[in-house]
């Protein structure tokens, strides 16, 4: 008797034991079984069939056809026997069915072994790697080929057999399990192959067979065990299992597999390396296909959130989000809407909780999922407040990836906000104003309506009392007992009337109005709260403009753009500050991306007019935006805008019609053109003329008439910007040629107009900026600038004699000494330019002569003569600068220089008026910049004035002067760097800011050496003044880009901080942590660790020891055991410490660059003021 279970076990143990050498041809067996399929029951025939199956060389397709035919015949005969209720016949046919099924199993096993494995992808990277990858993917088989076809046929036959119902043939569970294993195990084995993920037909047949086995033959435990094991080892299997579960649910109404899988997946095996990752992929794919199944098993899914696996926690967040979106998409009017909202709230709380996960990948995924919910276009108004609050927090996350996604979330919230009043603009001031009006309106309405209802109620009560009195009068003649009864009835009637609402319609209307107002108030409060969250994010984005991460800069600008488009006025601050990023040097793709993003930001917001505008209106739109930008910017902002506008003009964003319109605004005499707008147009024209002088030349006739005419006398700022435009009639490139550019005669109208404006007494402090620009213009444009300068000084001298007004005399004197200093500086600049032009011209002439002759000896002689001539000319120029300009008896500037020195000497002991003192502090350094001899002689005086003056403006101006001297006469100032560093501790914040800016420029340009005083720069990181702290962050961000700069200065900074008694330990530790973040090279970290370990033994105080330990903990990289042991040993010279500072023995995660606004351009500090 054939026993299927025993035969199967023997086959699994050793299939060869079942077969021998085939003695019968396949064709004969096929012929026999085709005539009578029941012949397979015969032992000899059965053995012959087994022998054929054991021979792998036999035609497998023919065997498959034979077996399928046998299975179909068995199924047909079984149905006939069951219909006839022939029990004996069923027993015979059962053996027939099992033998054919066993053959089918054997064929499936062989076919499964022949499915081609997928070759592993090469690990090549780069461009060649991508080509290899593409070629490898193209070679991958898309189906199992002929083997897959055979599998499909056999699985389809098994499906037909099992679907017909075998309970009558296989009555016991054991028998059914033995039969089911014949097709279930091969089906599961087939799914292991990655090729099945691409062969949809084979996958469909295998899944169908498995589903039939679960549904008809109760094979759920087997399948559950198999899929869990497969999921543990194969990455591709997740998608296949998802399809299996979905087919089971949709076509067979079976949901138990997923439930049983989850129970197994919560066991310890999920802590393996591949298991959690595959489970994460599985539940994520299933949530996208069947979120209702996830919802049913949410408790088990949520339990995965406590896993140690980061991918699994991320998947849980994604799954919960998918379920939330699924619930939100359901019909809101359904009966279970309220419970569904509670479920949504519960799941969203879980998602938002994961925004605080320890892994930044999980935090980032949670924020991404919140963005999906916001972008789902579904009603989430009840969730927006919580989501926006989490977005605000995550914008400040230490991980750049989380911050980026948080800003994208906030962007989505802004773009989908429901507050559409006022065209959807999110102006905080406007919404707050409307809210206040509504609250006042509600309060007033309640007071008015309450008083009205009270009055009406009192009138109604009076009417009721009158009715009661009439009834009493009509019964006055009745007996006393009857009167008592009537009084009782009347009182009852009054009470009844009073209990009723005397004005039901009015009260109802009042209630409706109150409800409507309360609803509007709630709406406005929600809007205000949301806009406040947006503003918080803008503040964070503003701080991120100082981040070292280029991605942070791009994200911040993207967020500013969206906020600006939706009317958030607070975004203007960030947009204006981001203009300083124009100074980012595009050394790599990241830097170039920042610069491109900045140009895009301003182009979209300011340089791109609406498409509906005509050409003139479009030019007017752009010109108006340019003027607004110029008007609202400070000195540093204007410098950055100048470079940005140059880039914009190169890209075509600022067109010629815009420039022409700016000229029209500048030259217009219409009352609608305010002085402020005219000045703005002048500023922009000056910027655009820097690289393209033709932009200035096209309106040169207007400059003299408007900018230097009557308007200039009442608007000195307009005169200043006009002078700047005039100075740019010639470019810097023209001055770098061998011959000077064409210049104007000294009698030209331009110089006469400028001279008249310079000689006018003007108490406005802005006159000094005009004078500086005017004198520079004269020096650049005038052929004989010395003649004009001489005339000016003599005119000033005469003007001072002619006035008797002390105030006017002082004003003219201040202007005179300021002009004298500027003239001296301009003459020195002109001498330097003359020297450079002479050298260029001489070398060009020498090169031309060398080209004409090939005589080497003559060439050498020429070089010698040329070198001698150049040296002679340079020596003559140096002699003029050093001695003649200031020391010659005939030099007028020498008289002014000596006068300024004498006045400065008296300023130290007996200060002059503030205006005179400031002018002296501006003029003396300019004379010193002319001659190193004069500078060396007067340097002690200048330092004495800077240290002894009680006026912060004077001290700040002289700090800038020291920086200028360091650029010109570096050896002279190198001995006095202590003076510059000392200004960092000046009692006035403005002087500190100026010193910080000056030192930053000098150090970054390599003009002064960085010594131990750099600890003062580090201490400024914790300054209470935001601007000083920002400048310090900018300095170290730039300083870190120099080779080994932070590494070389690290120990000096640490030493200085550890002995600073004015600095708190917490502030010092923050500084150490910030500086340590810049030491990233492994070799440098190791060397610092060694040197810090040596310092631990030499620490004289516990504070020094604590700082050293904190520095060790703050360094990145793996720490040696010796470091931990040394720290654990503690401070040796302290016997007992009551409250020892907490030193974290585990190296903390070093945060990314602390937030600081973007760097300003290297110009004069804002602290430099002029009288």
GROMACS .gro file of C-alpha atoms in nm, residues 584-970:
model
  387
  584UNK     CA    1   3.078   8.314  -0.043
  585UNK     CA    2   3.362   8.198  -0.264
  586UNK     CA    3   3.241   7.935  -0.509
  587UNK     CA    4   3.529   7.694  -0.456
  588UNK     CA    5   3.309   7.386  -0.492
  589UNK     CA    6   2.960   7.280  -0.593
  590UNK     CA    7   2.816   7.344  -0.247
  591UNK     CA    8   2.940   7.704  -0.240
  592UNK     CA    9   2.818   7.759  -0.594
  593UNK     CA   10   2.477   7.623  -0.495
  594UNK     CA   11   2.453   7.879  -0.213
  595UNK     CA   12   2.541   8.163  -0.448
  596UNK     CA   13   2.296   8.040  -0.712
  597UNK     CA   14   2.022   8.010  -0.452
  598UNK     CA   15   2.084   8.365  -0.334
  599UNK     CA   16   2.064   8.503  -0.688
  600UNK     CA   17   1.748   8.298  -0.746
  601UNK     CA   18   1.592   8.429  -0.424
  602UNK     CA   19   1.640   8.793  -0.512
  603UNK     CA   20   1.554   8.737  -0.877
  604UNK     CA   21   1.222   8.577  -0.788
  605UNK     CA   22   1.129   8.830  -0.521
  606UNK     CA   23   1.260   9.156  -0.664
  607UNK     CA   24   1.383   9.125  -1.022
  608UNK     CA   25   1.100   8.927  -1.181
  609UNK     CA   26   0.786   9.134  -1.252
  610UNK     CA   27   0.442   8.974  -1.281
  611UNK     CA   28   0.383   8.841  -1.633
  612UNK     CA   29   0.070   9.049  -1.682
  613UNK     CA   30   0.263   9.378  -1.667
  614UNK     CA   31   0.358   9.573  -1.976
  615UNK     CA   32   0.724   9.652  -2.050
  616UNK     CA   33   0.722   9.996  -1.886
  617UNK     CA   34   0.524   9.873  -1.586
  618UNK     CA   35   0.758   9.577  -1.548
  619UNK     CA   36   1.061   9.808  -1.549
  620UNK     CA   37   0.890  10.033  -1.296
  621UNK     CA   38   0.818   9.730  -1.075
  622UNK     CA   39   1.183   9.617  -1.077
  623UNK     CA   40   1.320   9.970  -1.032
  624UNK     CA   41   1.090  10.025  -0.734
  625UNK     CA   42   1.210   9.703  -0.572
  626UNK     CA   43   1.574   9.799  -0.625
  627UNK     CA   44   1.519  10.137  -0.465
  628UNK     CA   45   1.340   9.983  -0.167
  629UNK     CA   46   1.630   9.743  -0.115
  630UNK     CA   47   1.884  10.024  -0.128
  631UNK     CA   48   1.690  10.254   0.105
  632UNK     CA   49   1.652   9.990   0.376
  633UNK     CA   50   2.016   9.872   0.382
  634UNK     CA   51   2.309   9.976   0.598
  635UNK     CA   52   2.666  10.024   0.479
  636UNK     CA   53   2.750   9.653   0.482
  637UNK     CA   54   2.421   9.567   0.316
  638UNK     CA   55   2.484   9.816   0.036
  639UNK     CA   56   2.825   9.665  -0.028
  640UNK     CA   57   2.671   9.319  -0.060
  641UNK     CA   58   2.384   9.445  -0.273
  642UNK     CA   59   2.635   9.603  -0.508
  643UNK     CA   60   2.793   9.269  -0.584
  644UNK     CA   61   2.456   9.096  -0.605
  645UNK     CA   62   2.322   9.353  -0.850
  646UNK     CA   63   2.632   9.304  -1.061
  647UNK     CA   64   2.558   8.931  -1.081
  648UNK     CA   65   2.193   9.003  -1.155
  649UNK     CA   66   2.281   9.238  -1.437
  650UNK     CA   67   2.518   8.983  -1.586
  651UNK     CA   68   2.238   8.726  -1.584
  652UNK     CA   69   1.997   8.969  -1.748
  653UNK     CA   70   1.769   9.016  -1.447
  654UNK     CA   71   1.834   9.391  -1.445
  655UNK     CA   72   1.761   9.506  -1.798
  656UNK     CA   73   1.848   9.833  -1.979
  657UNK     CA   74   1.486   9.959  -1.948
  658UNK     CA   75   1.524   9.933  -1.570
  659UNK     CA   76   1.846  10.138  -1.579
  660UNK     CA   77   1.682  10.399  -1.800
  661UNK     CA   78   1.390  10.425  -1.561
  662UNK     CA   79   1.627  10.471  -1.267
  663UNK     CA   80   1.778  10.766  -1.449
  664UNK     CA   81   1.431  10.911  -1.505
  665UNK     CA   82   1.354  10.880  -1.134
  666UNK     CA   83   1.688  11.038  -1.046
  667UNK     CA   84   1.640  11.333  -1.278
  668UNK     CA   85   1.268  11.386  -1.222
  669UNK     CA   86   1.140  11.707  -1.063
  670UNK     CA   87   0.792  11.570  -1.000
  671UNK     CA   88   0.663  11.605  -0.644
  672UNK     CA   89   0.575  11.234  -0.641
  673UNK     CA   90   0.946  11.152  -0.646
  674UNK     CA   91   1.053  11.190  -0.284
  675UNK     CA   92   1.412  11.275  -0.189
  676UNK     CA   93   1.442  10.927  -0.043
  677UNK     CA   94   1.346  10.761  -0.373
  678UNK     CA   95   1.582  10.989  -0.566
  679UNK     CA   96   1.866  10.894  -0.332
  680UNK     CA   97   1.773  10.528  -0.373
  681UNK     CA   98   1.794  10.559  -0.751
  682UNK     CA   99   2.135  10.728  -0.716
  683UNK     CA  100   2.260  10.444  -0.495
  684UNK     CA  101   2.152  10.181  -0.746
  685UNK     CA  102   2.302  10.369  -1.041
  686UNK     CA  103   2.632  10.395  -0.855
  687UNK     CA  104   2.627  10.021  -0.793
  688UNK     CA  105   2.548   9.937  -1.154
  689UNK     CA  106   2.819  10.174  -1.277
  690UNK     CA  107   3.098   9.997  -1.091
  691UNK     CA  108   3.144   9.721  -1.349
  692UNK     CA  109   2.968   9.899  -1.637
  693UNK     CA  110   3.070  10.268  -1.653
  694UNK     CA  111   2.838  10.314  -1.949
  695UNK     CA  112   2.552  10.300  -1.699
  696UNK     CA  113   2.693  10.620  -1.547
  697UNK     CA  114   2.786  10.787  -1.875
  698UNK     CA  115   2.433  10.762  -2.016
  699UNK     CA  116   2.314  11.019  -1.760
  700UNK     CA  117   2.625  11.226  -1.691
  701UNK     CA  118   2.450  11.551  -1.793
  702UNK     CA  119   2.182  11.486  -1.529
  703UNK     CA  120   2.439  11.427  -1.258
  704UNK     CA  121   2.572  11.781  -1.264
  705UNK     CA  122   2.234  11.945  -1.305
  706UNK     CA  123   2.047  11.746  -1.040
  707UNK     CA  124   2.301  11.577  -0.814
  708UNK     CA  125   2.535  11.875  -0.781
  709UNK     CA  126   2.281  12.153  -0.825
  710UNK     CA  127   2.036  12.319  -0.592
  711UNK     CA  128   1.900  11.986  -0.466
  712UNK     CA  129   2.246  11.889  -0.345
  713UNK     CA  130   2.263  12.192  -0.118
  714UNK     CA  131   1.960  12.073   0.078
  715UNK     CA  132   2.023  11.699   0.034
  716UNK     CA  133   2.389  11.627   0.099
  717UNK     CA  134   2.329  11.252   0.075
  718UNK     CA  135   2.217  11.295  -0.286
  719UNK     CA  136   2.539  11.485  -0.353
  720UNK     CA  137   2.739  11.204  -0.197
  721UNK     CA  138   2.582  10.931  -0.411
  722UNK     CA  139   2.617  11.155  -0.717
  723UNK     CA  140   2.988  11.187  -0.646
  724UNK     CA  141   3.013  10.809  -0.623
  725UNK     CA  142   2.847  10.772  -0.963
  726UNK     CA  143   3.088  11.028  -1.109
  727UNK     CA  144   3.388  10.848  -0.962
  728UNK     CA  145   3.281  10.537  -1.150
  729UNK     CA  146   3.293  10.698  -1.490
  730UNK     CA  147   3.628  10.521  -1.489
  731UNK     CA  148   3.669  10.162  -1.376
  732UNK     CA  149   3.941  10.014  -1.161
  733UNK     CA  150   4.047   9.809  -1.461
  734UNK     CA  151   4.126  10.126  -1.655
  735UNK     CA  152   4.361  10.239  -1.380
  736UNK     CA  153   4.547   9.909  -1.407
  737UNK     CA  154   4.659   9.987  -1.762
  738UNK     CA  155   4.995  10.130  -1.851
  739UNK     CA  156   4.842  10.467  -1.933
  740UNK     CA  157   4.591  10.656  -1.719
  741UNK     CA  158   4.235  10.690  -1.845
  742UNK     CA  159   4.125  11.014  -2.008
  743UNK     CA  160   4.056  11.277  -1.743
  744UNK     CA  161   3.903  11.622  -1.727
  745UNK     CA  162   4.060  11.963  -1.690
  746UNK     CA  163   4.068  12.130  -1.351
  747UNK     CA  164   3.827  12.398  -1.474
  748UNK     CA  165   3.550  12.150  -1.553
  749UNK     CA  166   3.205  12.224  -1.415
  750UNK     CA  167   3.202  11.903  -1.212
  751UNK     CA  168   3.495  12.015  -0.997
  752UNK     CA  169   3.354  12.363  -0.954
  753UNK     CA  170   3.023  12.222  -0.830
  754UNK     CA  171   3.196  11.977  -0.597
  755UNK     CA  172   3.417  12.253  -0.462
  756UNK     CA  173   3.119  12.477  -0.391
  757UNK     CA  174   2.945  12.200  -0.196
  758UNK     CA  175   3.263  12.122  -0.003
  759UNK     CA  176   3.306  12.486   0.103
  760UNK     CA  177   2.949  12.526   0.227
  761UNK     CA  178   2.931  12.505   0.608
  762UNK     CA  179   2.716  12.204   0.684
  763UNK     CA  180   2.647  12.083   1.038
  764UNK     CA  181   2.506  11.754   0.905
  765UNK     CA  182   2.733  11.461   0.992
  766UNK     CA  183   2.660  11.315   0.648
  767UNK     CA  184   2.865  11.595   0.493
  768UNK     CA  185   3.185  11.410   0.584
  769UNK     CA  186   3.082  11.105   0.382
  770UNK     CA  187   3.005  11.336   0.091
  771UNK     CA  188   3.344  11.506   0.126
  772UNK     CA  189   3.519  11.171   0.117
  773UNK     CA  190   3.337  11.071  -0.203
  774UNK     CA  191   3.382  11.415  -0.363
  775UNK     CA  192   3.759  11.427  -0.304
  776UNK     CA  193   3.796  11.074  -0.440
  777UNK     CA  194   3.602  11.178  -0.749
  778UNK     CA  195   3.824  11.479  -0.802
  779UNK     CA  196   4.135  11.266  -0.764
  780UNK     CA  197   4.007  11.012  -1.018
  781UNK     CA  198   3.863  11.243  -1.283
  782UNK     CA  199   4.079  11.556  -1.269
  783UNK     CA  200   4.391  11.580  -1.479
  784UNK     CA  201   4.542  11.827  -1.228
  785UNK     CA  202   4.384  11.719  -0.902
  786UNK     CA  203   4.664  11.887  -0.705
  787UNK     CA  204   4.558  12.226  -0.837
  788UNK     CA  205   4.197  12.169  -0.729
  789UNK     CA  206   4.307  12.046  -0.387
  790UNK     CA  207   4.533  12.345  -0.336
  791UNK     CA  208   4.250  12.581  -0.431
  792UNK     CA  209   4.016  12.408  -0.189
  793UNK     CA  210   4.252  12.434   0.107
  794UNK     CA  211   4.320  12.800   0.043
  795UNK     CA  212   3.947  12.866   0.009
  796UNK     CA  213   3.882  12.694   0.342
  797UNK     CA  214   4.152  12.903   0.505
  798UNK     CA  215   4.003  13.226   0.374
  799UNK     CA  216   3.650  13.124   0.469
  800UNK     CA  217   3.759  13.067   0.826
  801UNK     CA  218   3.901  13.418   0.846
  802UNK     CA  219   3.589  13.586   0.713
  803UNK     CA  220   3.341  13.458   0.973
  804UNK     CA  221   3.284  13.593   1.323
  805UNK     CA  222   3.040  13.323   1.430
  806UNK     CA  223   3.220  13.082   1.669
  807UNK     CA  224   2.996  12.789   1.580
  808UNK     CA  225   3.035  12.851   1.208
  809UNK     CA  226   3.408  12.895   1.252
  810UNK     CA  227   3.432  12.563   1.437
  811UNK     CA  228   3.225  12.390   1.169
  812UNK     CA  229   3.447  12.523   0.892
  813UNK     CA  230   3.757  12.425   1.089
  814UNK     CA  231   3.632  12.068   1.131
  815UNK     CA  232   3.556  12.048   0.761
  816UNK     CA  233   3.895  12.196   0.676
  817UNK     CA  234   4.106  11.950   0.877
  818UNK     CA  235   3.894  11.659   0.753
  819UNK     CA  236   3.942  11.769   0.390
  820UNK     CA  237   4.315  11.815   0.450
  821UNK     CA  238   4.350  11.458   0.576
  822UNK     CA  239   4.148  11.320   0.285
  823UNK     CA  240   4.356  11.518   0.035
  824UNK     CA  241   4.677  11.380   0.183
  825UNK     CA  242   4.544  11.027   0.154
  826UNK     CA  243   4.424  11.080  -0.204
  827UNK     CA  244   4.759  11.221  -0.310
  828UNK     CA  245   4.933  10.917  -0.166
  829UNK     CA  246   4.694  10.693  -0.360
  830UNK     CA  247   4.764  10.891  -0.678
  831UNK     CA  248   5.138  10.851  -0.628
  832UNK     CA  249   5.101  10.476  -0.589
  833UNK     CA  250   4.892  10.455  -0.905
  834UNK     CA  251   5.144  10.663  -1.096
  835UNK     CA  252   5.423  10.432  -0.988
  836UNK     CA  253   5.235  10.121  -1.095
  837UNK     CA  254   5.139  10.274  -1.430
  838UNK     CA  255   5.498  10.377  -1.495
  839UNK     CA  256   5.622  10.027  -1.425
  840UNK     CA  257   5.361   9.873  -1.653
  841UNK     CA  258   5.436  10.118  -1.933
  842UNK     CA  259   5.807  10.071  -1.902
  843UNK     CA  260   5.779   9.691  -1.908
  844UNK     CA  261   5.551   9.702  -2.211
  845UNK     CA  262   5.799   9.923  -2.395
  846UNK     CA  263   6.084   9.695  -2.293
  847UNK     CA  264   5.889   9.391  -2.410
  848UNK     CA  265   5.822   9.558  -2.746
  849UNK     CA  266   6.191   9.633  -2.793
  850UNK     CA  267   6.289   9.280  -2.694
  851UNK     CA  268   6.055   9.147  -2.958
  852UNK     CA  269   6.227   9.348  -3.232
  853UNK     CA  270   6.576   9.219  -3.155
  854UNK     CA  271   6.717   8.872  -3.089
  855UNK     CA  272   7.042   8.994  -2.943
  856UNK     CA  273   7.066   8.832  -2.600
  857UNK     CA  274   7.333   9.069  -2.481
  858UNK     CA  275   7.129   9.371  -2.574
  859UNK     CA  276   6.828   9.212  -2.400
  860UNK     CA  277   7.026   9.162  -2.083
  861UNK     CA  278   7.154   9.520  -2.097
  862UNK     CA  279   6.799   9.645  -2.146
  863UNK     CA  280   6.680   9.448  -1.846
  864UNK     CA  281   6.955   9.601  -1.637
  865UNK     CA  282   6.873   9.951  -1.755
  866UNK     CA  283   6.501   9.889  -1.709
  867UNK     CA  284   6.548   9.761  -1.358
  868UNK     CA  285   6.760  10.061  -1.269
  869UNK     CA  286   6.504  10.304  -1.414
  870UNK     CA  287   6.219  10.137  -1.226
  871UNK     CA  288   6.413  10.153  -0.903
  872UNK     CA  289   6.494  10.518  -0.955
  873UNK     CA  290   6.130  10.604  -1.020
  874UNK     CA  291   6.011  10.405  -0.718
  875UNK     CA  292   6.268  10.576  -0.502
  876UNK     CA  293   6.155  10.916  -0.622
  877UNK     CA  294   5.792  10.836  -0.546
  878UNK     CA  295   5.886  10.703  -0.203
  879UNK     CA  296   6.084  11.020  -0.132
  880UNK     CA  297   5.782  11.233  -0.222
  881UNK     CA  298   5.549  11.030   0.003
  882UNK     CA  299   5.782  10.995   0.295
  883UNK     CA  300   5.930  11.344   0.311
  884UNK     CA  301   5.799  11.603   0.069
  885UNK     CA  302   5.422  11.577   0.120
  886UNK     CA  303   5.438  11.630   0.495
  887UNK     CA  304   5.789  11.752   0.580
  888UNK     CA  305   5.874  11.992   0.299
  889UNK     CA  306   5.879  12.361   0.387
  890UNK     CA  307   5.669  12.431   0.078
  891UNK     CA  308   5.409  12.162   0.155
  892UNK     CA  309   5.077  12.303   0.274
  893UNK     CA  310   4.976  11.956   0.394
  894UNK     CA  311   5.274  11.959   0.628
  895UNK     CA  312   5.129  12.263   0.807
  896UNK     CA  313   4.798  12.087   0.848
  897UNK     CA  314   4.971  11.770   0.970
  898UNK     CA  315   5.163  11.955   1.238
  899UNK     CA  316   4.852  12.144   1.344
  900UNK     CA  317   4.656  11.821   1.377
  901UNK     CA  318   4.935  11.665   1.583
  902UNK     CA  319   4.944  11.962   1.819
  903UNK     CA  320   4.566  11.955   1.863
  904UNK     CA  321   4.569  11.580   1.928
  905UNK     CA  322   4.834  11.627   2.193
  906UNK     CA  323   4.614  11.876   2.373
  907UNK     CA  324   4.308  11.653   2.323
  908UNK     CA  325   4.465  11.396   2.557
  909UNK     CA  326   4.485  11.632   2.848
  910UNK     CA  327   4.223  11.895   2.769
  911UNK     CA  328   3.961  11.755   2.534
  912UNK     CA  329   3.822  11.979   2.264
  913UNK     CA  330   3.460  11.979   2.166
  914UNK     CA  331   3.327  11.640   2.062
  915UNK     CA  332   3.302  11.737   1.696
  916UNK     CA  333   3.660  11.864   1.683
  917UNK     CA  334   3.786  11.559   1.870
  918UNK     CA  335   3.620  11.322   1.628
  919UNK     CA  336   3.755  11.510   1.326
  920UNK     CA  337   4.104  11.497   1.473
  921UNK     CA  338   4.071  11.118   1.526
  922UNK     CA  339   3.978  11.083   1.161
  923UNK     CA  340   4.238  11.319   1.019
  924UNK     CA  341   4.551  11.215   1.210
  925UNK     CA  342   4.551  10.852   1.083
  926UNK     CA  343   4.515  10.971   0.724
  927UNK     CA  344   4.829  11.180   0.751
  928UNK     CA  345   5.002  10.882   0.910
  929UNK     CA  346   4.903  10.662   0.614
  930UNK     CA  347   5.099  10.890   0.381
  931UNK     CA  348   5.442  10.853   0.543
  932UNK     CA  349   5.585  10.570   0.750
  933UNK     CA  350   5.825  10.819   0.909
  934UNK     CA  351   5.539  11.037   1.022
  935UNK     CA  352   5.341  10.730   1.130
  936UNK     CA  353   5.622  10.592   1.344
  937UNK     CA  354   5.675  10.927   1.508
  938UNK     CA  355   5.305  10.986   1.587
  939UNK     CA  356   5.202  10.628   1.669
  940UNK     CA  357   5.255  10.672   2.048
  941UNK     CA  358   5.036  10.983   2.036
  942UNK     CA  359   4.761  10.799   1.854
  943UNK     CA  360   4.771  10.506   2.097
  944UNK     CA  361   4.769  10.744   2.392
  945UNK     CA  362   4.467  10.920   2.245
  946UNK     CA  363   4.290  10.588   2.184
  947UNK     CA  364   4.346  10.468   2.538
  948UNK     CA  365   4.292  10.798   2.716
  949UNK     CA  366   3.993  10.941   2.534
  950UNK     CA  367   3.663  10.926   2.717
  951UNK     CA  368   3.469  10.926   2.390
  952UNK     CA  369   3.387  10.581   2.249
  953UNK     CA  370   3.359  10.715   1.894
  954UNK     CA  371   3.717  10.843   1.902
  955UNK     CA  372   3.846  10.515   2.044
  956UNK     CA  373   3.655  10.318   1.779
  957UNK     CA  374   3.787  10.537   1.496
  958UNK     CA  375   4.145  10.494   1.611
  959UNK     CA  376   4.104  10.116   1.631
  960UNK     CA  377   4.007  10.120   1.263
  961UNK     CA  378   4.304  10.348   1.197
  962UNK     CA  379   4.536  10.092   1.357
  963UNK     CA  380   4.397   9.834   1.120
  964UNK     CA  381   4.461  10.059   0.820
  965UNK     CA  382   4.816  10.123   0.937
  966UNK     CA  383   4.871   9.749   0.977
  967UNK     CA  384   4.778   9.706   0.612
  968UNK     CA  385   5.019   9.980   0.497
  969UNK     CA  386   5.307   9.959   0.744
  970UNK     CA  387   5.280   9.611   0.886
   0.00000   0.00000   0.00000
